[in-house]
Coordinates of C-alpha atoms in Angstrom, one line a residue:
R1 CA 0.0 0.0 0.0
Q2 CA 3.0 2.4 0.4
K3 CA 3.4 5.0 -2.3
S4 CA 0.3 3.9 -4.0
D5 CA -3.4 4.8 -4.3
D6 CA -6.8 3.1 -4.6
F7 CA -6.6 2.9 -8.3
D8 CA -3.3 1.1 -8.3
R9 CA -4.4 -1.2 -5.5
A10 CA -7.4 -2.2 -7.6
R11 CA -5.1 -3.0 -10.5
R12 CA -2.7 -5.1 -8.3
Q13 CA -5.8 -7.1 -7.0
Q14 CA -6.4 -8.2 -10.6
E15 CA -2.8 -9.1 -10.8
V16 CA -3.3 -11.4 -7.9
L17 CA -6.3 -13.0 -9.7
R18 CA -4.3 -13.5 -12.8
A19 CA -1.5 -15.2 -10.8
L20 CA -4.0 -17.5 -9.1
Y21 CA -5.5 -18.4 -12.5
A22 CA -2.0 -19.2 -13.9
Q23 CA -1.2 -21.3 -10.8
A24 CA -4.5 -23.2 -11.1
H25 CA -3.5 -24.2 -14.7
R26 CA 0.0 -25.2 -13.6
T27 CA -1.3 -27.4 -10.8
D28 CA -4.3 -28.9 -12.5
S29 CA -6.6 -27.4 -9.7
L30 CA -9.5 -27.3 -12.1
S31 CA -9.9 -31.1 -11.9
R32 CA -10.4 -30.7 -8.1
L33 CA -13.2 -28.0 -8.3
P34 CA -15.7 -30.0 -6.2
Q35 CA -13.2 -30.5 -3.3
L36 CA -12.0 -26.8 -3.6
Y37 CA -15.5 -25.6 -3.5
E38 CA -16.3 -27.5 -0.4
D39 CA -13.0 -26.3 1.3
F40 CA -13.5 -22.6 0.6
R41 CA -17.3 -22.2 0.5
T42 CA -17.3 -20.8 4.0
T43 CA -14.5 -18.3 3.5
I44 CA -15.3 -17.0 -0.1
S45 CA -18.5 -15.2 -1.2
T46 CA -19.7 -15.8 -4.7
D47 CA -22.9 -16.0 -6.7
L48 CA -21.8 -19.0 -8.6
D49 CA -22.8 -22.4 -7.3
L50 CA -20.8 -25.6 -7.9
A51 CA -23.0 -26.6 -10.8
A52 CA -22.4 -23.3 -12.6
L53 CA -18.6 -23.6 -11.9
L54 CA -18.5 -27.1 -13.4
R55 CA -20.3 -25.9 -16.5
L56 CA -17.8 -23.1 -16.9
S57 CA -14.7 -25.1 -16.1
P58 CA -14.2 -26.5 -19.6
L59 CA -13.8 -23.0 -21.0
A60 CA -10.9 -22.4 -18.5
L61 CA -9.0 -25.2 -20.1
H62 CA -8.7 -23.2 -23.3
L63 CA -8.1 -19.8 -21.8
T64 CA -4.7 -18.6 -20.7
N65 CA -3.6 -15.2 -19.3
A66 CA -3.0 -14.0 -22.9
D67 CA -6.9 -14.3 -23.5
I68 CA -7.8 -12.3 -20.4
R69 CA -8.2 -8.5 -20.5
S70 CA -8.2 -6.4 -17.3
Y71 CA -10.1 -3.2 -16.7
Y72 CA -10.4 -1.1 -13.6
I73 CA -11.5 2.4 -12.7
A74 CA -8.4 4.7 -13.1
N75 CA -7.7 8.4 -12.8
D76 CA -9.0 9.3 -16.2
L77 CA -12.4 7.7 -15.5
V78 CA -13.2 9.9 -12.5
V79 CA -13.5 13.6 -11.6
S80 CA -12.4 15.1 -8.2
W81 CA -15.1 16.9 -6.3
V82 CA -15.5 18.3 -2.8
T83 CA -18.9 17.9 -1.2
P84 CA -20.7 20.8 0.7
G85 CA -19.6 19.1 3.8
G86 CA -15.9 19.2 2.8
A87 CA -15.5 15.6 2.0
Y88 CA -13.2 14.8 -0.9
V89 CA -14.8 12.3 -3.4
L90 CA -14.5 11.1 -6.9
L91 CA -17.4 11.3 -9.4
P92 CA -17.5 8.9 -12.4
N93 CA -16.9 10.4 -15.9
P94 CA -20.0 8.8 -17.6
E95 CA -18.6 9.2 -21.1
A96 CA -15.2 7.7 -20.3
V97 CA -16.7 4.8 -18.1
Q98 CA -19.1 3.9 -21.0
Q99 CA -16.3 3.9 -23.5
M100 CA -14.3 1.6 -21.2
L101 CA -17.3 -0.8 -20.8
T102 CA -18.0 -0.8 -24.6
E103 CA -14.4 -1.9 -25.2
A104 CA -14.6 -4.5 -22.5
L105 CA -17.7 -6.0 -23.9
Q106 CA -16.3 -6.3 -27.4
P107 CA -14.9 -9.5 -28.8
S108 CA -11.4 -10.2 -27.9
P109 CA -9.1 -7.7 -29.6
R110 CA -6.1 -10.0 -29.6
L111 CA -3.6 -8.2 -31.9
Q112 CA -3.3 -9.8 -35.3
T113 CA 0.4 -9.7 -34.9
S114 CA 0.4 -11.6 -31.7
Q115 CA -2.5 -13.9 -32.1
S116 CA -1.4 -17.6 -31.7
I117 CA 2.2 -16.6 -31.5
L118 CA 4.1 -18.6 -28.9
V119 CA 7.1 -17.2 -27.2
E120 CA 9.5 -19.3 -25.1
V121 CA 10.8 -17.3 -22.1
Q122 CA 14.2 -18.2 -20.5
N123 CA 15.6 -16.5 -17.5
G124 CA 19.3 -16.1 -18.2
S125 CA 19.5 -13.3 -15.6
P126 CA 20.6 -13.9 -12.0
Y127 CA 17.2 -12.5 -10.7
E128 CA 14.5 -14.9 -9.7
G129 CA 11.0 -14.5 -11.2
W130 CA 12.0 -12.3 -14.1
D131 CA 10.9 -15.0 -16.6
A132 CA 7.3 -15.0 -15.1
L133 CA 7.2 -11.1 -15.2
A134 CA 8.3 -11.2 -18.8
A135 CA 5.7 -13.8 -19.7
E136 CA 3.0 -11.6 -17.9
R137 CA 4.1 -8.7 -19.9
L138 CA 3.8 -10.7 -23.2
N139 CA 0.4 -12.1 -22.1
Y140 CA -0.9 -8.5 -21.7
A141 CA 0.1 -7.9 -25.3
G142 CA -1.7 -11.0 -26.4
Y143 CA 1.2 -13.5 -26.8
E144 CA 1.1 -17.1 -25.6
T145 CA 4.1 -18.0 -23.5
I146 CA 5.9 -21.0 -22.1
L147 CA 8.7 -20.9 -19.5
R148 CA 11.9 -23.0 -20.1
P149 CA 15.2 -22.9 -18.2
A150 CA 18.2 -21.1 -19.7
D151 CA 21.5 -22.6 -20.3
A152 CA 23.0 -20.3 -17.7
R153 CA 22.0 -17.5 -15.3
T154 CA 24.8 -15.3 -16.1
H155 CA 23.7 -13.6 -19.3
A156 CA 24.2 -9.9 -19.4
Q157 CA 22.1 -8.9 -22.4
T158 CA 18.5 -9.7 -23.2
L159 CA 18.0 -11.2 -26.7
L160 CA 15.0 -12.1 -28.8
Y161 CA 15.7 -15.0 -31.1
D162 CA 13.5 -15.2 -34.2
L163 CA 13.4 -18.8 -35.2
T164 CA 10.8 -18.6 -37.8
A165 CA 11.3 -19.6 -41.4
S166 CA 9.7 -16.4 -42.8
Q167 CA 11.7 -14.0 -40.6
D168 CA 8.9 -11.5 -40.9
R169 CA 10.3 -8.3 -39.4
S170 CA 6.8 -6.8 -38.7
L171 CA 6.2 -9.7 -36.3
S172 CA 9.5 -9.5 -34.5
N173 CA 9.4 -5.7 -34.4
A174 CA 6.0 -6.0 -32.6
L175 CA 7.6 -8.3 -30.0
L176 CA 10.5 -6.0 -29.5
A177 CA 8.1 -3.1 -29.0
S178 CA 6.0 -5.0 -26.5
L179 CA 9.2 -5.8 -24.5
R180 CA 10.7 -2.3 -25.0
L181 CA 13.8 -3.9 -26.5
P182 CA 16.0 -2.2 -29.0
P183 CA 16.3 -3.5 -32.6
E184 CA 19.8 -4.8 -31.9
A185 CA 18.3 -7.3 -29.4
L186 CA 16.9 -9.4 -32.3
V187 CA 18.8 -12.4 -33.4
S188 CA 17.7 -14.0 -36.6
V189 CA 18.2 -17.8 -36.5
P190 CA 15.8 -19.6 -38.8
A191 CA 15.0 -23.0 -37.4
A192 CA 11.8 -24.5 -38.9
Q193 CA 11.7 -27.4 -36.4
S194 CA 11.7 -25.3 -33.2
A195 CA 8.9 -25.8 -30.8
A196 CA 8.3 -22.0 -30.3
P197 CA 8.9 -19.5 -33.1
Y198 CA 10.5 -17.0 -30.8
V199 CA 12.7 -17.4 -27.7
L200 CA 13.2 -14.6 -25.3
L201 CA 16.5 -15.0 -23.3
L202 CA 16.5 -12.5 -20.4
G203 CA 19.8 -11.0 -19.4
A204 CA 20.7 -8.8 -16.4
D205 CA 19.9 -5.7 -18.4
Y206 CA 16.2 -6.5 -18.7
S207 CA 13.8 -4.1 -17.1
P208 CA 10.8 -6.2 -15.7
C209 CA 8.7 -3.2 -14.9
F210 CA 5.9 -2.1 -17.3
N211 CA 2.6 -0.3 -17.3
P212 CA -0.2 -3.0 -17.8
Q213 CA -2.4 -0.2 -19.3
Q214 CA 0.1 0.3 -22.1
P215 CA 1.7 -3.0 -23.0
N216 CA 2.7 -1.6 -26.5
P217 CA 4.2 1.8 -27.4

């Protein structure tokens, strides 16, 4: 909570939910829904009963964090106002809120440049968790990700390997932009048999911080 506000706390709460969803996929928790529902029904309030959750669970098997969009009330959606009694409040900006809701209810706007593109993320830096942070950053931009161990944890420079046969610079440039990497970070190594068309090798120079509202420039 330090050096933050209600808006950013609301955003971080959604980050926690995203992390829980990703962890549920990794641990196959969806197959244990009946037991989990029974374990947490007295500590979690929800308007979904077990039958509804079981009907929805097959959808979760096909959705990753790259398919999830997050929206929350931010500074640009409200207007400051002081009540006659002297209370400081925030009033909704109806036009801005409606625009946000309209966008949220539209079909998934997965970028054409990122749709169905898999990026393998390797943490070659000495810092734990940077691969997960980079994967989250790519998920926000609409890319699918998979984490793999790097050959070493002593890499100084972050590199993006383009292993595609086509070597389409529009696709690789979009990836570089999403990661805020310079053009010289791209390494072209056509390899048609690779499991993932792109491999992101994180070095100690990688900056894991990014604005989730602006995953692309």
